[in-house]
């Protein structure tokens, strides 16, 4: 923290901002372990003008805030993403994750759709594509969702992304089923989703599971099935 403060008092060159971006990432990981997110918020406020001047510093602070689960602060910090021309996929993923945690689904879908089109793919490309496929399936855009989903790697997911993978597969299974089979497949997938919920009680997982169940029930065309999905979780 002292080193960042010292550097912050000197001329704000791009090279110095890149160095401080690295220090912020390291500090964020340390503060995450210590549970001291307020210190990072103070740092972001104190040096907000020059940290926001270069995209590396801006994005690194956004990443650190996500690591500390300061999702509202992340959304506020990264709110000007549309005005930046040198964005990278990993930067946009952090914003999308924060938006999803705050149930800002439409905005998250917009960010993901923009991110997946970036010319330089990085290590977050598969995660972005999976989350976009899920959000598209949830609004009924089956064809585009399936296009993204079927090109994904099926291994190497974190627990968070593995749940999104299973939910997206369930959504597409119902949407691709014939009308006569939709209810049967819905019941099977509902059971699988309830098992996921039993193992993962985090509020974000519950929200995603509920959204998926309601969408699948609506896709069956049965009002009773939709009613049971609405009251079933």
PDB file of C-alpha atoms in Angstrom:
ATOM      1  CA  UNK A   1       0.000   0.000   0.000  1.00  0.00           C
ATOM      2  CA  UNK A   2       2.853   2.382   0.877  1.00  0.00           C
ATOM      3  CA  UNK A   3       4.583   1.660  -2.444  1.00  0.00           C
ATOM      4  CA  UNK A   4       1.407   2.410  -4.388  1.00  0.00           C
ATOM      5  CA  UNK A   5       0.956   5.640  -2.445  1.00  0.00           C
ATOM      6  CA  UNK A   6       4.550   6.635  -3.191  1.00  0.00           C
ATOM      7  CA  UNK A   7       4.217   5.924  -6.903  1.00  0.00           C
ATOM      8  CA  UNK A   8       0.918   7.761  -6.979  1.00  0.00           C
ATOM      9  CA  UNK A   9       2.629  10.980  -5.962  1.00  0.00           C
ATOM     10  CA  UNK A  10       4.889  10.982  -9.030  1.00  0.00           C
ATOM     11  CA  UNK A  11       4.202  11.740 -12.678  1.00  0.00           C
ATOM     12  CA  UNK A  12       1.435   9.503 -14.031  1.00  0.00           C
ATOM     13  CA  UNK A  13       3.089   7.890 -17.047  1.00  0.00           C
ATOM     14  CA  UNK A  14       1.608   4.867 -18.826  1.00  0.00           C
ATOM     15  CA  UNK A  15       4.540   2.709 -17.700  1.00  0.00           C
ATOM     16  CA  UNK A  16       4.000   3.709 -14.083  1.00  0.00           C
ATOM     17  CA  UNK A  17       0.295   2.987 -14.394  1.00  0.00           C
ATOM     18  CA  UNK A  18       1.021  -0.525 -15.692  1.00  0.00           C
ATOM     19  CA  UNK A  19       3.308  -1.121 -12.721  1.00  0.00           C
ATOM     20  CA  UNK A  20       0.673   0.083 -10.301  1.00  0.00           C
ATOM     21  CA  UNK A  21      -1.934  -2.038 -12.074  1.00  0.00           C
ATOM     22  CA  UNK A  22       0.197  -5.074 -11.235  1.00  0.00           C
ATOM     23  CA  UNK A  23       0.554  -3.917  -7.636  1.00  0.00           C
ATOM     24  CA  UNK A  24      -3.201  -3.428  -7.366  1.00  0.00           C
ATOM     25  CA  UNK A  25      -3.808  -6.982  -8.561  1.00  0.00           C
ATOM     26  CA  UNK A  26      -1.371  -8.294  -5.970  1.00  0.00           C
ATOM     27  CA  UNK A  27      -2.831  -6.096  -3.250  1.00  0.00           C
ATOM     28  CA  UNK A  28      -6.362  -7.172  -4.146  1.00  0.00           C
ATOM     29  CA  UNK A  29      -5.448 -10.838  -3.705  1.00  0.00           C
ATOM     30  CA  UNK A  30      -3.807 -10.079  -0.361  1.00  0.00           C
ATOM     31  CA  UNK A  31      -6.747  -8.033   0.907  1.00  0.00           C
ATOM     32  CA  UNK A  32      -9.121 -10.777  -0.238  1.00  0.00           C
ATOM     33  CA  UNK A  33      -7.368 -13.183   2.119  1.00  0.00           C
ATOM     34  CA  UNK A  34      -7.365 -10.595   4.900  1.00  0.00           C
ATOM     35  CA  UNK A  35     -10.997  -9.565   4.402  1.00  0.00           C
ATOM     36  CA  UNK A  36     -10.034  -5.872   4.201  1.00  0.00           C
ATOM     37  CA  UNK A  37     -11.913  -4.663   1.158  1.00  0.00           C
ATOM     38  CA  UNK A  38     -12.431  -1.194   2.619  1.00  0.00           C
ATOM     39  CA  UNK A  39      -8.719  -0.473   2.123  1.00  0.00           C
ATOM     40  CA  UNK A  40      -9.020  -1.049  -1.620  1.00  0.00           C
ATOM     41  CA  UNK A  41     -12.095   1.156  -1.828  1.00  0.00           C
ATOM     42  CA  UNK A  42     -10.116   3.920  -0.140  1.00  0.00           C
ATOM     43  CA  UNK A  43      -7.249   3.444  -2.599  1.00  0.00           C
ATOM     44  CA  UNK A  44      -9.645   3.590  -5.559  1.00  0.00           C
ATOM     45  CA  UNK A  45     -11.161   6.823  -4.294  1.00  0.00           C
ATOM     46  CA  UNK A  46      -7.852   8.486  -3.402  1.00  0.00           C
ATOM     47  CA  UNK A  47      -6.234   7.823  -6.794  1.00  0.00           C
ATOM     48  CA  UNK A  48      -9.371   7.652  -8.922  1.00  0.00           C
ATOM     49  CA  UNK A  49      -8.388  10.335 -11.446  1.00  0.00           C
ATOM     50  CA  UNK A  50      -5.112   8.902 -12.659  1.00  0.00           C
ATOM     51  CA  UNK A  51      -6.099   5.247 -12.201  1.00  0.00           C
ATOM     52  CA  UNK A  52      -8.998   5.869 -14.556  1.00  0.00           C
ATOM     53  CA  UNK A  53      -6.767   7.741 -17.018  1.00  0.00           C
ATOM     54  CA  UNK A  54      -5.237   4.509 -18.369  1.00  0.00           C
ATOM     55  CA  UNK A  55      -7.250   1.383 -19.067  1.00  0.00           C
ATOM     56  CA  UNK A  56      -4.754  -0.973 -17.398  1.00  0.00           C
ATOM     57  CA  UNK A  57      -5.095   0.756 -14.035  1.00  0.00           C
ATOM     58  CA  UNK A  58      -8.853   1.131 -14.479  1.00  0.00           C
ATOM     59  CA  UNK A  59      -9.350  -2.543 -15.313  1.00  0.00           C
ATOM     60  CA  UNK A  60      -6.996  -3.828 -12.614  1.00  0.00           C
ATOM     61  CA  UNK A  61      -8.962  -1.994  -9.958  1.00  0.00           C
ATOM     62  CA  UNK A  62     -12.163  -3.486 -11.379  1.00  0.00           C
ATOM     63  CA  UNK A  63     -10.682  -6.974 -11.146  1.00  0.00           C
ATOM     64  CA  UNK A  64      -9.519  -6.416  -7.576  1.00  0.00           C
ATOM     65  CA  UNK A  65     -12.977  -5.169  -6.562  1.00  0.00           C
ATOM     66  CA  UNK A  66     -14.595  -8.285  -8.020  1.00  0.00           C
ATOM     67  CA  UNK A  67     -12.153 -10.489  -6.129  1.00  0.00           C
ATOM     68  CA  UNK A  68     -13.259  -8.743  -2.958  1.00  0.00           C
ATOM     69  CA  UNK A  69     -16.931  -9.220  -3.915  1.00  0.00           C
ATOM     70  CA  UNK A  70     -17.533  -5.469  -3.982  1.00  0.00           C
ATOM     71  CA  UNK A  71     -19.906  -5.806  -6.906  1.00  0.00           C
ATOM     72  CA  UNK A  72     -21.716  -2.479  -6.653  1.00  0.00           C
ATOM     73  CA  UNK A  73     -18.364  -0.706  -6.435  1.00  0.00           C
ATOM     74  CA  UNK A  74     -17.186  -2.682  -9.476  1.00  0.00           C
ATOM     75  CA  UNK A  75     -20.181  -1.584 -11.542  1.00  0.00           C
ATOM     76  CA  UNK A  76     -19.619   2.033 -10.528  1.00  0.00           C
ATOM     77  CA  UNK A  77     -15.888   1.892 -11.257  1.00  0.00           C
ATOM     78  CA  UNK A  78     -16.285   0.245 -14.688  1.00  0.00           C
ATOM     79  CA  UNK A  79     -19.380   2.182 -15.723  1.00  0.00           C
ATOM     80  CA  UNK A  80     -17.615   4.046 -18.545  1.00  0.00           C
ATOM     81  CA  UNK A  81     -16.607   0.910 -20.454  1.00  0.00           C
ATOM     82  CA  UNK A  82     -18.426   2.033 -23.593  1.00  0.00           C
ATOM     83  CA  UNK A  83     -16.166   5.083 -23.868  1.00  0.00           C
ATOM     84  CA  UNK A  84     -12.951   3.019 -23.896  1.00  0.00           C
ATOM     85  CA  UNK A  85     -11.405   1.745 -27.119  1.00  0.00           C
ATOM     86  CA  UNK A  86      -8.635  -0.525 -25.780  1.00  0.00           C
ATOM     87  CA  UNK A  87     -10.712  -3.047 -23.843  1.00  0.00           C
ATOM     88  CA  UNK A  88      -9.746  -6.670 -23.362  1.00  0.00           C
ATOM     89  CA  UNK A  89     -11.979  -9.653 -22.728  1.00  0.00           C
ATOM     90  CA  UNK A  90     -10.913 -10.175 -19.123  1.00  0.00           C
ATOM     91  CA  UNK A  91     -11.777  -6.578 -18.293  1.00  0.00           C
ATOM     92  CA  UNK A  92     -15.316  -6.962 -19.588  1.00  0.00           C
ATOM     93  CA  UNK A  93     -15.824 -10.305 -17.862  1.00  0.00           C
ATOM     94  CA  UNK A  94     -15.282  -8.673 -14.476  1.00  0.00           C
ATOM     95  CA  UNK A  95     -18.007  -6.158 -15.224  1.00  0.00           C
ATOM     96  CA  UNK A  96     -20.375  -8.864 -16.470  1.00  0.00           C
ATOM     97  CA  UNK A  97     -19.833 -10.919 -13.309  1.00  0.00           C
ATOM     98  CA  UNK A  98     -20.584  -7.906 -11.118  1.00  0.00           C
ATOM     99  CA  UNK A  99     -23.742  -7.096 -13.104  1.00  0.00           C
ATOM    100  CA  UNK A 100     -24.967 -10.699 -12.809  1.00  0.00           C
ATOM    101  CA  UNK A 101     -24.374 -10.674  -9.057  1.00  0.00           C
ATOM    102  CA  UNK A 102     -26.645  -7.636  -8.836  1.00  0.00           C
ATOM    103  CA  UNK A 103     -29.270  -9.227 -11.153  1.00  0.00           C
ATOM    104  CA  UNK A 104     -28.675  -6.705 -13.934  1.00  0.00           C
ATOM    105  CA  UNK A 105     -29.235  -9.381 -16.550  1.00  0.00           C
ATOM    106  CA  UNK A 106     -29.869  -7.210 -19.614  1.00  0.00           C
ATOM    107  CA  UNK A 107     -26.780  -5.098 -19.025  1.00  0.00           C
ATOM    108  CA  UNK A 108     -24.684  -8.213 -18.387  1.00  0.00           C
ATOM    109  CA  UNK A 109     -25.875  -9.689 -21.686  1.00  0.00           C
ATOM    110  CA  UNK A 110     -24.898  -6.493 -23.499  1.00  0.00           C
ATOM    111  CA  UNK A 111     -21.404  -6.558 -22.008  1.00  0.00           C
ATOM    112  CA  UNK A 112     -20.925 -10.258 -22.801  1.00  0.00           C
ATOM    113  CA  UNK A 113     -22.126  -9.820 -26.385  1.00  0.00           C
ATOM    114  CA  UNK A 114     -19.619  -7.009 -26.850  1.00  0.00           C
ATOM    115  CA  UNK A 115     -16.810  -8.931 -25.144  1.00  0.00           C
ATOM    116  CA  UNK A 116     -17.146 -12.091 -27.233  1.00  0.00           C
ATOM    117  CA  UNK A 117     -16.595 -10.062 -30.417  1.00  0.00           C
ATOM    118  CA  UNK A 118     -13.237  -8.659 -29.319  1.00  0.00           C
ATOM    119  CA  UNK A 119     -10.535  -9.624 -31.847  1.00  0.00           C
ATOM    120  CA  UNK A 120      -7.901 -10.648 -29.294  1.00  0.00           C
ATOM    121  CA  UNK A 121      -9.102 -13.686 -27.377  1.00  0.00           C
ATOM    122  CA  UNK A 122      -7.639 -14.365 -23.958  1.00  0.00           C
ATOM    123  CA  UNK A 123      -8.043 -16.943 -21.177  1.00  0.00           C
ATOM    124  CA  UNK A 124     -11.550 -15.673 -20.374  1.00  0.00           C
ATOM    125  CA  UNK A 125     -13.030 -16.320 -23.832  1.00  0.00           C
ATOM    126  CA  UNK A 126     -14.633 -19.662 -22.913  1.00  0.00           C
ATOM    127  CA  UNK A 127     -16.196 -18.214 -19.747  1.00  0.00           C
ATOM    128  CA  UNK A 128     -17.582 -15.236 -21.635  1.00  0.00           C
ATOM    129  CA  UNK A 129     -19.014 -17.447 -24.357  1.00  0.00           C
ATOM    130  CA  UNK A 130     -20.655 -19.767 -21.828  1.00  0.00           C
ATOM    131  CA  UNK A 131     -22.287 -16.943 -19.877  1.00  0.00           C
ATOM    132  CA  UNK A 132     -23.472 -15.338 -23.109  1.00  0.00           C
ATOM    133  CA  UNK A 133     -24.956 -18.647 -24.281  1.00  0.00           C
ATOM    134  CA  UNK A 134     -26.827 -18.916 -21.001  1.00  0.00           C
ATOM    135  CA  UNK A 135     -28.164 -15.360 -21.125  1.00  0.00           C
ATOM    136  CA  UNK A 136     -29.273 -15.810 -24.743  1.00  0.00           C
ATOM    137  CA  UNK A 137     -31.066 -19.065 -23.911  1.00  0.00           C
ATOM    138  CA  UNK A 138     -32.802 -17.338 -21.027  1.00  0.00           C
ATOM    139  CA  UNK A 139     -34.319 -14.758 -23.379  1.00  0.00           C
ATOM    140  CA  UNK A 140     -35.312 -17.439 -25.897  1.00  0.00           C
ATOM    141  CA  UNK A 141     -32.626 -16.836 -28.507  1.00  0.00           C
ATOM    142  CA  UNK A 142     -32.053 -20.577 -28.885  1.00  0.00           C
ATOM    143  CA  UNK A 143     -30.207 -20.603 -32.198  1.00  0.00           C
ATOM    144  CA  UNK A 144     -27.511 -18.125 -31.224  1.00  0.00           C
ATOM    145  CA  UNK A 145     -27.206 -19.614 -27.740  1.00  0.00           C
ATOM    146  CA  UNK A 146     -26.692 -23.093 -29.175  1.00  0.00           C
ATOM    147  CA  UNK A 147     -24.131 -21.765 -31.629  1.00  0.00           C
ATOM    148  CA  UNK A 148     -21.984 -20.532 -28.756  1.00  0.00           C
ATOM    149  CA  UNK A 149     -22.666 -23.475 -26.448  1.00  0.00           C
ATOM    150  CA  UNK A 150     -21.810 -26.273 -28.867  1.00  0.00           C
ATOM    151  CA  UNK A 151     -18.381 -24.802 -29.603  1.00  0.00           C
ATOM    152  CA  UNK A 152     -17.343 -24.710 -25.945  1.00  0.00           C
ATOM    153  CA  UNK A 153     -14.742 -26.945 -24.381  1.00  0.00           C
ATOM    154  CA  UNK A 154     -16.437 -29.350 -21.969  1.00  0.00           C
ATOM    155  CA  UNK A 155     -13.635 -29.575 -19.415  1.00  0.00           C
ATOM    156  CA  UNK A 156     -11.641 -27.288 -17.164  1.00  0.00           C
ATOM    157  CA  UNK A 157     -14.541 -25.298 -15.704  1.00  0.00           C
ATOM    158  CA  UNK A 158     -14.475 -23.779 -12.222  1.00  0.00           C
ATOM    159  CA  UNK A 159     -17.361 -24.785  -9.945  1.00  0.00           C
ATOM    160  CA  UNK A 160     -19.159 -21.524 -10.745  1.00  0.00           C
ATOM    161  CA  UNK A 161     -18.844 -22.017 -14.490  1.00  0.00           C
ATOM    162  CA  UNK A 162     -19.662 -25.713 -14.286  1.00  0.00           C
ATOM    163  CA  UNK A 163     -23.043 -24.828 -12.800  1.00  0.00           C
ATOM    164  CA  UNK A 164     -23.677 -22.318 -15.599  1.00  0.00           C
ATOM    165  CA  UNK A 165     -22.713 -25.025 -18.092  1.00  0.00           C
ATOM    166  CA  UNK A 166     -25.240 -27.495 -16.659  1.00  0.00           C
ATOM    167  CA  UNK A 167     -27.983 -24.858 -16.532  1.00  0.00           C
ATOM    168  CA  UNK A 168     -27.367 -23.809 -20.135  1.00  0.00           C
ATOM    169  CA  UNK A 169     -27.426 -27.404 -21.293  1.00  0.00           C
ATOM    170  CA  UNK A 170     -30.755 -27.888 -19.489  1.00  0.00           C
ATOM    171  CA  UNK A 171     -32.232 -24.783 -21.092  1.00  0.00           C
ATOM    172  CA  UNK A 172     -31.218 -25.846 -24.581  1.00  0.00           C
ATOM    173  CA  UNK A 173     -32.412 -29.420 -24.027  1.00  0.00           C
ATOM    174  CA  UNK A 174     -35.945 -28.195 -23.391  1.00  0.00           C
ATOM    175  CA  UNK A 175     -35.851 -25.610 -26.169  1.00  0.00           C
ATOM    176  CA  UNK A 176     -34.658 -28.136 -28.744  1.00  0.00           C
ATOM    177  CA  UNK A 177     -37.150 -30.834 -27.705  1.00  0.00           C
ATOM    178  CA  UNK A 178     -40.255 -31.574 -29.741  1.00  0.00           C
ATOM    179  CA  UNK A 179     -43.490 -30.206 -28.244  1.00  0.00           C
ATOM    180  CA  UNK A 180     -44.533 -33.700 -27.134  1.00  0.00           C
ATOM    181  CA  UNK A 181     -41.270 -34.216 -25.246  1.00  0.00           C
ATOM    182  CA  UNK A 182     -40.803 -30.805 -23.646  1.00  0.00           C
ATOM    183  CA  UNK A 183     -42.606 -31.584 -20.361  1.00  0.00           C
ATOM    184  CA  UNK A 184     -40.785 -34.855 -19.895  1.00  0.00           C
ATOM    185  CA  UNK A 185     -37.402 -33.266 -20.477  1.00  0.00           C
ATOM    186  CA  UNK A 186     -38.348 -30.337 -18.252  1.00  0.00           C
ATOM    187  CA  UNK A 187     -39.132 -32.684 -15.346  1.00  0.00           C
ATOM    188  CA  UNK A 188     -35.819 -34.474 -15.786  1.00  0.00           C
ATOM    189  CA  UNK A 189     -33.843 -31.230 -15.953  1.00  0.00           C
ATOM    190  CA  UNK A 190     -35.749 -29.778 -12.995  1.00  0.00           C
ATOM    191  CA  UNK A 191     -34.570 -32.728 -10.888  1.00  0.00           C
ATOM    192  CA  UNK A 192     -30.995 -32.147 -11.992  1.00  0.00           C
ATOM    193  CA  UNK A 193     -31.220 -28.454 -11.125  1.00  0.00           C
ATOM    194  CA  UNK A 194     -32.580 -29.207  -7.668  1.00  0.00           C
ATOM    195  CA  UNK A 195     -29.584 -31.449  -7.048  1.00  0.00           C
ATOM    196  CA  UNK A 196     -27.327 -28.571  -8.040  1.00  0.00           C
ATOM    197  CA  UNK A 197     -29.114 -26.302  -5.589  1.00  0.00           C
ATOM    198  CA  UNK A 198     -28.718 -28.820  -2.791  1.00  0.00           C
ATOM    199  CA  UNK A 199     -24.950 -28.716  -3.254  1.00  0.00           C
ATOM    200  CA  UNK A 200     -24.621 -24.981  -3.925  1.00  0.00           C
ATOM    201  CA  UNK A 201     -26.757 -22.676  -1.815  1.00  0.00           C
ATOM    202  CA  UNK A 202     -25.060 -19.411  -2.823  1.00  0.00           C
ATOM    203  CA  UNK A 203     -27.637 -16.762  -3.723  1.00  0.00           C
ATOM    204  CA  UNK A 204     -26.268 -16.278  -7.256  1.00  0.00           C
ATOM    205  CA  UNK A 205     -26.619 -19.971  -8.014  1.00  0.00           C
ATOM    206  CA  UNK A 206     -30.162 -19.938  -6.652  1.00  0.00           C
ATOM    207  CA  UNK A 207     -31.056 -16.957  -8.830  1.00  0.00           C
ATOM    208  CA  UNK A 208     -29.615 -18.614 -11.936  1.00  0.00           C
ATOM    209  CA  UNK A 209     -31.395 -21.883 -11.163  1.00  0.00           C
ATOM    210  CA  UNK A 210     -34.700 -20.110 -10.648  1.00  0.00           C
ATOM    211  CA  UNK A 211     -34.346 -18.146 -13.866  1.00  0.00           C
ATOM    212  CA  UNK A 212     -33.542 -21.336 -15.749  1.00  0.00           C
ATOM    213  CA  UNK A 213     -36.479 -23.258 -14.299  1.00  0.00           C
ATOM    214  CA  UNK A 214     -38.922 -20.494 -15.136  1.00  0.00           C
ATOM    215  CA  UNK A 215     -37.610 -20.213 -18.703  1.00  0.00           C
ATOM    216  CA  UNK A 216     -37.795 -23.979 -19.237  1.00  0.00           C
ATOM    217  CA  UNK A 217     -41.301 -24.120 -17.807  1.00  0.00           C
ATOM    218  CA  UNK A 218     -42.394 -21.292 -20.111  1.00  0.00           C
ATOM    219  CA  UNK A 219     -40.911 -23.164 -23.059  1.00  0.00           C
ATOM    220  CA  UNK A 220     -43.103 -26.202 -22.339  1.00  0.00           C
ATOM    221  CA  UNK A 221     -46.171 -24.076 -23.104  1.00  0.00           C
ATOM    222  CA  UNK A 222     -47.951 -25.314 -19.987  1.00  0.00           C
ATOM    223  CA  UNK A 223     -49.332 -22.760 -17.546  1.00  0.00           C
ATOM    224  CA  UNK A 224     -49.397 -25.332 -14.747  1.00  0.00           C
ATOM    225  CA  UNK A 225     -45.749 -26.197 -15.318  1.00  0.00           C
ATOM    226  CA  UNK A 226     -44.893 -22.512 -15.250  1.00  0.00           C
ATOM    227  CA  UNK A 227     -46.837 -22.091 -11.995  1.00  0.00           C
ATOM    228  CA  UNK A 228     -44.973 -24.966 -10.342  1.00  0.00           C
ATOM    229  CA  UNK A 229     -41.664 -23.440 -11.435  1.00  0.00           C
ATOM    230  CA  UNK A 230     -42.619 -20.076  -9.978  1.00  0.00           C
ATOM    231  CA  UNK A 231     -43.476 -21.525  -6.571  1.00  0.00           C
ATOM    232  CA  UNK A 232     -41.167 -24.525  -6.557  1.00  0.00           C
ATOM    233  CA  UNK A 233     -37.938 -22.881  -5.335  1.00  0.00           C
TER     234      UNK A 233
END
